Amino acid sequence: MIPDYYEFCNSAKIVSGSKAIEHIGYELAALGASKPLVLTNKQLLELKVATVVLDALKDTEAEVVAVYDDVPVDSSVAVVNDVARVYRETGADAIVAVGGGSVLDTAKGATIVLTHGAEDLMEYRGAESLVGRRAIAFIAIPTTAGTGSEVTSAAVIKDTERHVKMGFTSLSLLPDVAILDPRMTTGLPPRLTASTAMDALTHAVESFSCVQANPLSDCYARSAIDLIREYLPKVMADSKDPKTRLALANAALLAGAAFSNAMVGIVHAMGHATGGVAGVPHGDAMAILLPHGMAYNLGCAGDRYGELLLNLAGAEAYAATPAAERGTAAIAAVRAMMMSLHESAGLPLTLAEAGVLPEQVPDIAKAALNDGAMSMNPRQPTYEELVEILKGAL
Amino acid sequence: MAQRGWRTKRGRKALAAVVYAVLGRGLVASARLDERVRGEVRSWPDGAVVTLRIAPFGPQVSWRVSGGVLTYLGGAEAPADLLVTFKSVDDAIPLLLGMQGVLAAFAEHRATVRGDLALAMSLVRCLHIVEGYLFPDIMTRRILPHPAERRASHATAYVFLLFRTASLEGAAS
Ligand SMILES: [Fe+2]
């Protein structure tokens, strides 16, 4: 599969392994930085997850000039501006972000404010419109294995006063270094592990079937799915095993790099809308909607899903399935994965189980149609088609 | 041998400027003729200026929406609330001539967007409808996500485009 034209960038240095965080001093020095601001949240400090990073930093030449732990669940403009203020006041020269999607997005927002001197972040919204080198060293340490935000060029930040969600995509948002250390994720409860893994799986599947899929993003997507197929059941069986945790963290990173370049489609468009209208957590929405989105795309992306059967179900199953049936079999493989996560972790199987009301469907469909992710889907649904898909997932 | 016409970059820019003028008036005409475009435009923030530009020095085309009504601003400089910038004239031409879809152009990184991405999506839907009026089915089949559904005939749209918008503009000034 070779598109007429494509772009691919994954410039972050990946540092992955047990005790990888102990290299943070070296990585900061390599970036020419010595005064990091550590960005995290209170929960991660209480759970002694972020403290692993702070402890590692104690044993380096770098001096932590501030620990900012006030990042809320949704990254907001006010917090982004506040982080930038603390950064300036403390004379920091790097941001070390330790957390999930919201912490990393907040860090990305702060780098925009600090690099471009943004008074109003709203003016910098857009796709690829931010150009120029980032002025700040930026290390990302994810504490979930799902969003892949440590290697994506995108950030979403809420303006809570004006009630708008601002989207940014720019290569200048890519962290310099992404550190994956199993100590960051071994404490994740099974329910959250399952939900975030399904987010990563959706990134891989959607990037593989979206209009911008390319030979490089395909490699990342396939590797991510291989790791999820092999290691997710193992993590669900023994959540403390560092090796399997590291494998899942790598899967999320690979899937993140795939979709940052090849984009996501209808499943994310519907998922963002379901989150916005009915408050369904992103990973849960992905798990529920992925097979439905794949079924809708089957007519135009069936061959691509068929190729993924190799990764979703393994070589034996792939070889045993006639080519014409592989697309449908890929959807069945995703459903089987969902079912086992439903049994082992209580992941919801339907939108109704996730708390969506039938009367919310029209609003979800409307929001999904307006979502930027929809534009990269291989097939463009009408409003009526979206309502049907969502009803099918209820 | 010196190349002429659209084979030169200058020629292609001139061509783009002509298509921009047609597209510019076409969108205004569609906003009057077609309730789908009217509905989209009504959802845009009042006073918003939307601009399509070719980097780095143009040409460009802008529209302003006020009270739900769209005005064609031509190539005039106006601070844009939504700015779509093609990276080069060669990224714009396939789209402007109906050889590439708007979504495909975005997917292939041919344009950058500054502003609200939801507004950009709305603009894309409008452009799809306008393309339905400007281009014959044989072209729109390749570039539109759905078969073109026209609320007015091509002929009406062309007459509207050529005369009504011009006369309305004349009346307004
Ligand atoms: Fe996601």
XYZ file of C-alpha atoms and ligand atoms in Angstrom:
568
model
C 0.000 0.000 0.000
C 1.682 3.159 -1.165
C -0.239 6.432 -1.149
C 0.315 9.078 -3.858
C 1.804 11.313 -1.214
C 2.441 10.982 2.495
C 4.424 12.476 5.355
C 5.799 10.705 8.389
C 7.639 12.043 11.413
C 8.440 10.354 14.686
C 11.336 12.381 16.005
C 11.119 11.500 19.695
C 13.930 9.424 21.116
C 12.423 6.319 22.696
C 13.965 5.096 25.953
C 12.261 1.865 26.950
C 13.056 -0.679 29.636
C 13.110 -1.550 33.301
C 14.747 1.336 35.185
C 14.674 3.437 32.014
C 13.723 6.451 34.133
C 17.153 6.311 35.798
C 18.500 7.674 32.492
C 16.629 10.925 32.893
C 19.723 12.809 34.059
C 21.615 11.760 30.952
C 18.688 12.597 28.679
C 18.273 16.078 30.187
C 21.996 16.749 29.832
C 21.876 15.531 26.232
C 19.174 18.130 25.601
C 21.318 20.799 27.223
C 18.879 21.227 30.095
C 19.495 21.224 33.832
C 16.473 22.896 35.440
C 13.403 20.778 34.788
C 9.883 21.634 35.821
C 8.135 18.353 36.645
C 4.490 18.347 35.589
C 2.178 15.730 37.103
C -0.918 15.409 39.276
C -1.518 14.848 42.978
C -2.899 11.349 42.531
C 0.278 10.174 40.807
C 2.345 11.621 43.636
C 0.162 9.919 46.264
C 0.393 6.616 44.424
C 4.190 7.038 44.450
C 4.290 6.823 40.656
C 5.557 10.350 39.970
C 7.923 10.026 42.934
C 9.900 7.409 40.980
C 10.798 10.179 38.551
C 11.515 12.714 41.296
C 13.764 10.211 43.069
C 15.632 9.495 39.839
C 16.103 13.232 39.315
C 17.628 13.630 42.807
C 20.566 11.571 41.705
C 21.468 13.782 38.740
C 23.205 17.063 38.072
C 19.858 18.569 37.188
C 17.976 20.609 39.756
C 14.188 20.310 39.835
C 13.034 23.935 40.015
C 9.339 23.174 40.420
C 6.906 20.286 40.804
C 3.568 21.343 39.359
C 0.927 18.850 40.496
C -2.306 20.779 39.885
C -3.201 19.314 36.493
C -6.921 18.437 36.368
C -8.486 15.492 34.503
C -9.128 17.669 31.459
C -6.314 19.960 30.409
C -7.532 23.564 30.460
C -6.230 26.896 29.221
C -6.042 28.312 32.731
C -3.764 25.496 33.881
C -1.632 25.723 30.741
C -1.073 29.446 31.349
C -0.325 28.802 35.006
C 2.280 26.157 34.144
C 3.906 28.614 31.740
C 3.961 31.270 34.489
C 5.660 28.914 36.956
C 8.124 27.853 34.252
C 9.130 31.462 33.618
C 9.253 32.470 37.274
C 11.425 29.543 38.303
C 13.814 29.913 35.380
C 13.161 26.349 34.225
C 14.700 25.104 30.963
C 12.821 21.823 30.468
C 9.451 20.213 31.098
C 9.318 16.633 32.345
C 5.688 15.547 32.046
C 4.694 12.482 34.074
C 1.109 11.357 33.572
C -1.671 10.371 31.222
C -3.112 12.229 28.243
C -4.190 15.331 30.156
C -0.780 15.936 31.771
C 0.995 15.476 28.433
C -1.507 17.718 26.627
C -1.057 20.384 29.310
C 2.704 20.192 28.799
C 2.248 20.546 25.034
C 0.006 23.566 25.554
C 2.588 25.149 27.842
C 5.302 24.698 25.227
C 3.121 26.627 22.739
C 2.636 29.480 25.219
C 6.333 29.549 26.097
C 7.648 29.216 22.540
C 5.279 31.577 20.780
C 4.623 33.937 23.678
C 0.935 33.197 23.216
C -1.331 35.606 25.076
C -4.423 33.735 23.923
C -3.907 30.064 23.094
C -7.082 30.222 20.983
C -5.164 32.085 18.273
C -2.849 29.115 17.836
C -5.540 26.511 17.203
C -5.338 24.566 14.011
C -3.618 21.883 11.976
C 0.057 22.240 11.109
C -0.171 26.012 11.385
C 2.346 26.275 14.235
C 5.798 26.413 12.776
C 9.229 27.103 14.221
C 11.419 25.275 16.693
C 10.200 24.684 20.203
C 12.271 26.636 22.700
C 11.894 24.107 25.507
C 13.351 20.662 26.157
C 10.430 18.287 26.659
C 10.528 14.774 28.115
C 7.318 12.739 28.285
C 6.824 9.832 30.687
C 3.407 8.216 30.191
C 1.688 6.556 33.157
C -0.990 4.799 31.123
C -0.562 2.530 28.104
C -3.157 3.956 25.772
C -3.125 7.490 24.395
C 0.356 7.313 22.876
C 0.474 11.054 23.530
C 4.232 10.780 24.206
C 4.785 10.454 20.449
C 1.830 12.333 18.933
C 1.920 15.787 17.432
C -1.565 16.605 18.700
C -3.024 18.189 21.817
C -6.558 19.007 22.950
C -7.034 21.764 25.482
C -10.319 23.011 26.920
C -11.220 26.625 27.316
C -13.522 26.189 30.295
C -14.686 29.825 30.207
C -15.593 29.934 26.532
C -16.705 26.272 26.532
C -14.635 25.275 23.525
C -12.265 22.419 22.955
C -9.202 23.607 21.110
C -7.342 21.212 18.848
C -3.683 21.637 17.938
C -1.528 19.560 15.641
C 2.065 20.483 14.985
C 5.357 18.638 14.822
C 6.653 21.183 17.350
C 4.465 19.434 19.947
C 6.397 16.159 19.687
C 8.400 15.491 22.861
C 12.191 15.209 22.500
C 12.313 12.022 24.556
C 9.649 9.484 25.538
C 10.556 7.228 28.462
C 8.711 3.944 28.954
C 9.371 2.285 32.298
C 7.195 -0.573 33.603
C 7.200 1.022 37.048
C 4.868 3.683 35.649
C 2.079 1.267 34.737
C 2.315 -1.838 36.976
C -0.101 -0.231 39.460
C -2.872 0.411 36.924
C -6.131 -1.345 37.865
C -7.348 -4.030 35.394
C -10.400 -2.025 34.287
C -8.279 0.988 33.271
C -5.624 -1.270 31.736
C -8.251 -2.906 29.525
C -9.891 0.346 28.527
C -6.635 2.150 27.642
C -5.351 -0.893 25.734
C -8.497 -0.814 23.593
C -7.761 2.845 22.874
C -4.288 1.836 21.656
C -5.752 -1.001 19.586
C -8.204 1.441 18.000
C -5.345 3.820 17.140
C -3.555 0.980 15.361
C -6.604 -0.354 13.492
C -7.886 3.080 12.462
C -4.487 4.353 11.356
C -4.114 1.241 9.197
C -7.408 1.840 7.401
C -7.465 5.647 7.220
C -6.776 7.603 4.049
C -3.276 8.595 5.197
C -2.030 5.077 5.996
C 1.486 4.652 4.601
C 4.247 2.021 4.670
C 5.829 3.479 7.808
C 2.661 3.946 9.837
C 1.619 0.431 8.765
C 4.722 -1.067 10.414
C 3.969 0.743 13.643
C 0.303 -0.266 13.589
C 1.030 -3.939 12.910
C 3.702 -4.126 15.635
C 1.356 -2.457 18.113
C -1.403 -4.990 17.410
C 1.035 -7.918 17.674
C 2.101 -6.738 21.118
C -1.486 -6.193 22.273
C -2.566 -9.635 21.041
C 0.313 -11.338 22.804
C 0.610 -9.329 26.002
C -2.806 -7.907 26.909
C -4.144 -11.301 28.077
C -0.942 -11.792 30.081
C -1.254 -8.387 31.746
C -4.891 -9.134 32.591
C -3.766 -12.408 34.202
C -0.782 -10.937 36.095
C -0.869 -7.175 36.301
C 2.426 -6.837 38.188
C 4.713 -8.455 35.615
C 7.088 -5.685 34.446
C 7.874 -7.374 31.140
C 4.275 -7.590 29.969
C 3.564 -4.068 31.225
C 6.506 -2.750 29.233
C 5.220 -4.567 26.153
C 1.814 -2.877 26.464
C 3.446 0.522 26.976
C 5.383 -0.082 23.761
C 2.187 -1.096 21.961
C 0.556 2.178 22.986
C 3.593 4.157 21.825
C 3.736 2.365 18.469
C 0.005 2.883 17.912
C 0.427 6.542 18.900
C 3.163 7.078 16.316
C 0.998 5.304 13.715
C -2.067 7.479 14.218
C -0.134 10.694 14.738
C 0.966 10.258 11.122
C -1.886 8.324 9.502
C -4.733 9.764 11.596
C -7.798 8.082 13.084
C -11.327 7.931 11.720
C -14.968 7.229 12.436
C -14.436 5.308 15.698
C -12.612 8.256 17.222
C -15.082 10.762 15.786
C -17.955 8.866 17.417
C -15.900 8.280 20.568
C -15.045 11.961 21.024
C -18.733 12.774 20.530
C -19.861 10.078 22.979
C -17.421 11.459 25.539
C -18.576 15.034 24.972
C -22.328 14.339 25.042
C -22.606 11.433 27.491
C -19.325 11.503 29.412
C -18.263 7.987 28.368
C -14.522 7.488 29.087
C -12.489 7.486 25.865
C -11.134 3.933 26.113
C -14.571 2.471 26.933
C -16.073 4.283 23.944
C -13.297 2.942 21.710
C -13.841 -0.644 22.882
C -17.583 -0.439 22.266
C -17.449 1.402 18.939
C -14.436 -0.197 17.226
C -16.259 -3.244 15.762
C -19.159 -1.042 14.667
C -16.889 1.433 12.918
C -15.033 -1.425 11.231
C -18.315 -2.952 10.063
C -19.332 0.396 8.531
C -15.978 0.678 6.722
C -15.911 -2.951 5.642
C -17.022 -2.211 2.070
C -14.088 0.102 1.345
C -11.487 -0.996 3.924
C -12.290 -4.692 4.148
C -9.070 -5.718 2.412
C -7.028 -3.642 4.829
C -8.806 -5.168 7.830
C -8.188 -8.537 6.188
C -4.449 -7.824 6.193
C -4.681 -6.983 9.902
C -6.187 -10.392 10.678
C -2.603 -11.656 10.690
C -1.821 -9.348 13.603
C -5.200 -9.482 15.339
C -5.567 -13.262 15.327
C -2.116 -14.675 14.514
C -0.611 -16.545 11.576
C -2.575 -19.780 12.035
C -5.964 -18.098 11.961
C -4.892 -15.856 9.073
C -3.745 -18.803 6.965
C -6.880 -20.775 7.757
C -9.229 -17.973 6.627
C -9.987 -17.496 2.913
C -8.892 -14.053 1.686
C -12.451 -12.869 1.045
C -13.472 -13.578 4.632
C -10.499 -12.036 6.404
C -12.036 -8.573 6.824
C -15.079 -9.958 8.583
C -12.845 -12.293 10.594
C -10.796 -9.280 11.745
C -13.950 -7.711 13.167
C -14.775 -11.000 14.877
C -11.268 -11.062 16.381
C -11.809 -7.579 17.830
C -15.177 -8.660 19.253
C -13.563 -11.718 20.840
C -10.938 -9.489 22.457
C -13.681 -7.216 23.788
C -15.656 -10.128 25.148
C -12.685 -11.470 27.085
C -12.016 -7.987 28.526
C -15.692 -7.747 29.432
C -15.350 -10.966 31.392
C -11.971 -10.259 33.012
C -12.327 -6.527 33.716
C -16.001 -5.648 33.308
C -15.518 -3.499 30.221
C -18.934 -2.420 28.864
C -20.053 -4.045 25.619
C -22.717 -1.524 24.615
C -23.243 2.224 24.781
C -26.273 1.630 27.021
C -24.072 -0.245 29.509
C -21.740 2.755 29.412
C -24.652 5.024 30.372
C -25.683 6.451 26.991
C -29.417 7.202 26.656
C -31.254 6.631 23.352
C -32.278 10.311 23.268
C -28.601 11.327 23.289
C -27.934 9.557 19.978
C -28.905 12.501 17.680
C -26.557 14.870 19.552
C -23.734 12.324 19.446
C -24.247 11.826 15.708
C -24.199 15.580 15.099
C -21.002 16.080 17.105
C -19.350 13.095 15.416
C -20.076 14.524 11.977
C -18.259 17.721 12.998
C -15.263 15.938 14.482
C -11.994 16.386 12.631
C -11.221 12.657 12.847
C -14.214 11.911 10.616
C -12.575 13.625 7.666
C -9.792 11.016 7.549
C -12.127 8.013 7.570
C -12.114 6.034 4.310
C -15.905 6.400 4.037
C -17.889 9.541 4.849
C -21.143 8.808 6.660
C -24.287 10.915 6.508
C -26.020 12.007 9.692
C -28.653 9.297 9.197
C -26.004 6.594 8.768
C -24.274 7.711 11.960
C -27.531 7.509 13.891
C -27.949 3.939 12.624
C -24.408 2.934 13.611
C -24.819 4.433 17.089
C -28.208 2.761 17.561
C -26.559 -0.514 16.616
C -24.010 0.038 19.401
C -26.614 0.974 22.044
C 11.999 26.743 -25.225
C 10.390 29.063 -22.719
C 7.279 27.582 -21.141
C 4.050 29.457 -21.216
C 0.600 29.532 -19.700
C -0.289 27.266 -16.815
C 2.993 25.394 -17.167
C 4.757 28.256 -15.428
C 4.325 28.931 -11.731
C 3.072 32.428 -12.536
C 0.560 30.978 -14.938
C -0.686 28.534 -12.357
C -1.029 31.319 -9.802
C -3.065 33.355 -12.289
C -5.215 30.304 -12.935
C -5.677 29.811 -9.197
C -6.763 33.445 -8.860
C -9.431 32.932 -11.532
C -10.732 29.760 -9.883
C -10.715 31.510 -6.515
C -12.961 34.212 -7.972
C -15.366 31.578 -9.331
C -15.270 29.577 -6.099
C -15.654 32.768 -4.072
C -18.836 33.774 -5.869
C -19.912 30.153 -6.120
C -19.974 29.776 -2.352
C -21.983 32.995 -1.979
C -24.430 31.828 -4.662
C -24.747 28.402 -3.016
C -25.422 30.026 0.337
C -28.417 31.736 -1.331
C -29.586 28.827 -3.474
C -29.025 25.841 -1.238
C -30.425 25.568 2.282
C -27.675 23.103 3.300
C -24.964 25.705 2.706
C -27.187 28.357 4.289
C -27.520 26.163 7.384
C -23.768 25.626 7.616
C -23.012 29.331 7.209
C -25.576 30.239 9.860
C -23.626 28.103 12.344
C -20.451 30.127 11.794
C -19.600 32.764 14.416
C -21.059 36.143 13.439
C -18.502 38.404 11.805
C -16.125 35.538 11.081
C -13.783 35.903 8.107
C -12.792 32.721 6.285
C -9.798 32.766 3.941
C -8.256 30.315 1.485
C -4.681 31.288 0.673
C -1.753 29.963 -1.291
C 1.591 30.284 0.534
C 3.541 32.412 0.692
C 2.165 35.449 -1.137
C -1.243 34.450 -2.420
C -3.503 34.599 -4.311
C -6.240 34.283 -1.735
C -9.998 34.485 -1.395
C -12.019 35.514 1.653
C -15.625 35.538 2.798
C -17.258 37.256 5.748
C -20.404 36.026 7.424
C -22.659 38.523 9.139
C -26.195 37.858 10.290
C -25.982 34.436 8.660
C -25.333 36.011 5.242
C -22.110 35.398 3.362
C -20.233 38.190 1.582
C -17.474 37.653 -0.969
C -14.407 39.726 -0.074
C -12.264 38.705 -3.037
C -8.532 38.853 -2.493
C -8.732 41.704 0.011
C -6.569 41.426 3.124
C -8.745 40.798 6.158
C -7.707 39.233 9.476
C -9.018 35.687 9.095
C -10.708 33.693 11.849
C -10.247 30.556 9.770
C -7.229 30.517 7.501
C -6.613 27.592 5.165
C -3.182 27.892 3.553
C -2.032 25.672 0.709
C 1.673 24.983 1.056
C 2.288 25.812 -2.622
C 0.328 26.626 -5.754
C 0.838 23.029 -6.896
C -0.986 21.816 -3.810
C -3.957 24.051 -4.586
C -4.381 23.479 -8.323
C -5.614 19.829 -8.243
C -8.221 20.798 -5.678
C -9.282 23.975 -7.435
C -9.696 22.188 -10.763
C -11.759 19.407 -9.259
C -9.087 16.752 -9.691
C -8.620 16.154 -5.975
C -11.152 16.160 -3.136
C -10.906 18.679 -0.311
C -10.550 15.978 2.347
C -7.868 14.188 0.336
C -5.933 17.466 0.083
C -6.053 17.864 3.866
C -5.109 14.228 4.385
C -2.073 14.707 2.162
C -0.878 17.664 4.233
C -1.352 20.004 1.250
C -2.906 22.706 3.412
C -2.560 23.995 6.953
C -5.467 25.266 9.023
C -5.317 28.074 11.546
C -8.484 28.347 13.604
C -11.373 26.218 14.781
C -11.215 22.754 13.188
C -14.993 22.276 13.540
C -15.467 25.440 11.460
C -13.002 24.024 8.935
C -15.116 20.850 8.699
C -18.200 22.972 8.061
C -16.357 24.854 5.308
C -15.352 21.523 3.761
C -18.999 20.411 3.636
C -19.902 23.722 1.959
C -17.122 23.317 -0.602
C -18.370 19.810 -1.375
C -21.799 21.234 -2.181
C -20.332 24.086 -4.256
C -18.212 21.579 -6.200
C -21.437 19.714 -6.924
C -22.700 22.813 -8.709
C -19.446 23.757 -10.415
C -18.367 20.369 -11.738
C -20.153 17.658 -13.755
C -20.911 14.258 -12.216
C -18.047 12.599 -14.034
C -15.685 14.714 -11.912
C -17.619 14.907 -8.653
C -17.892 11.108 -8.496
C -14.151 11.014 -7.836
C -13.807 13.932 -5.462
C -16.978 13.991 -3.357
C -17.690 11.650 -0.433
C -21.318 11.245 -1.596
C -22.993 11.613 -5.006
C -23.654 15.313 -5.608
C -27.181 16.169 -4.535
C -28.203 19.429 -6.153
C -31.032 21.584 -4.840
C -30.854 23.679 -8.023
C -29.773 22.747 -11.541
C -26.315 23.425 -12.898
C -27.882 25.966 -15.251
C -29.600 27.873 -12.455
C -26.386 27.838 -10.467
C -24.353 29.179 -13.395
C -26.903 31.913 -14.179
C -26.972 32.795 -10.504
C -23.206 32.727 -10.339
C -22.697 34.889 -13.407
C -25.511 37.400 -13.091
C -27.382 37.370 -9.815
C -24.349 37.588 -7.518
C -22.846 40.259 -9.729
C -26.075 42.260 -9.733
C -26.566 41.734 -6.008
C -23.064 42.963 -5.405
C -23.812 45.920 -7.668
C -26.980 46.647 -5.710
C -25.176 46.360 -2.417
C -22.426 48.769 -3.304
Fe -7.794 7.417 21.188
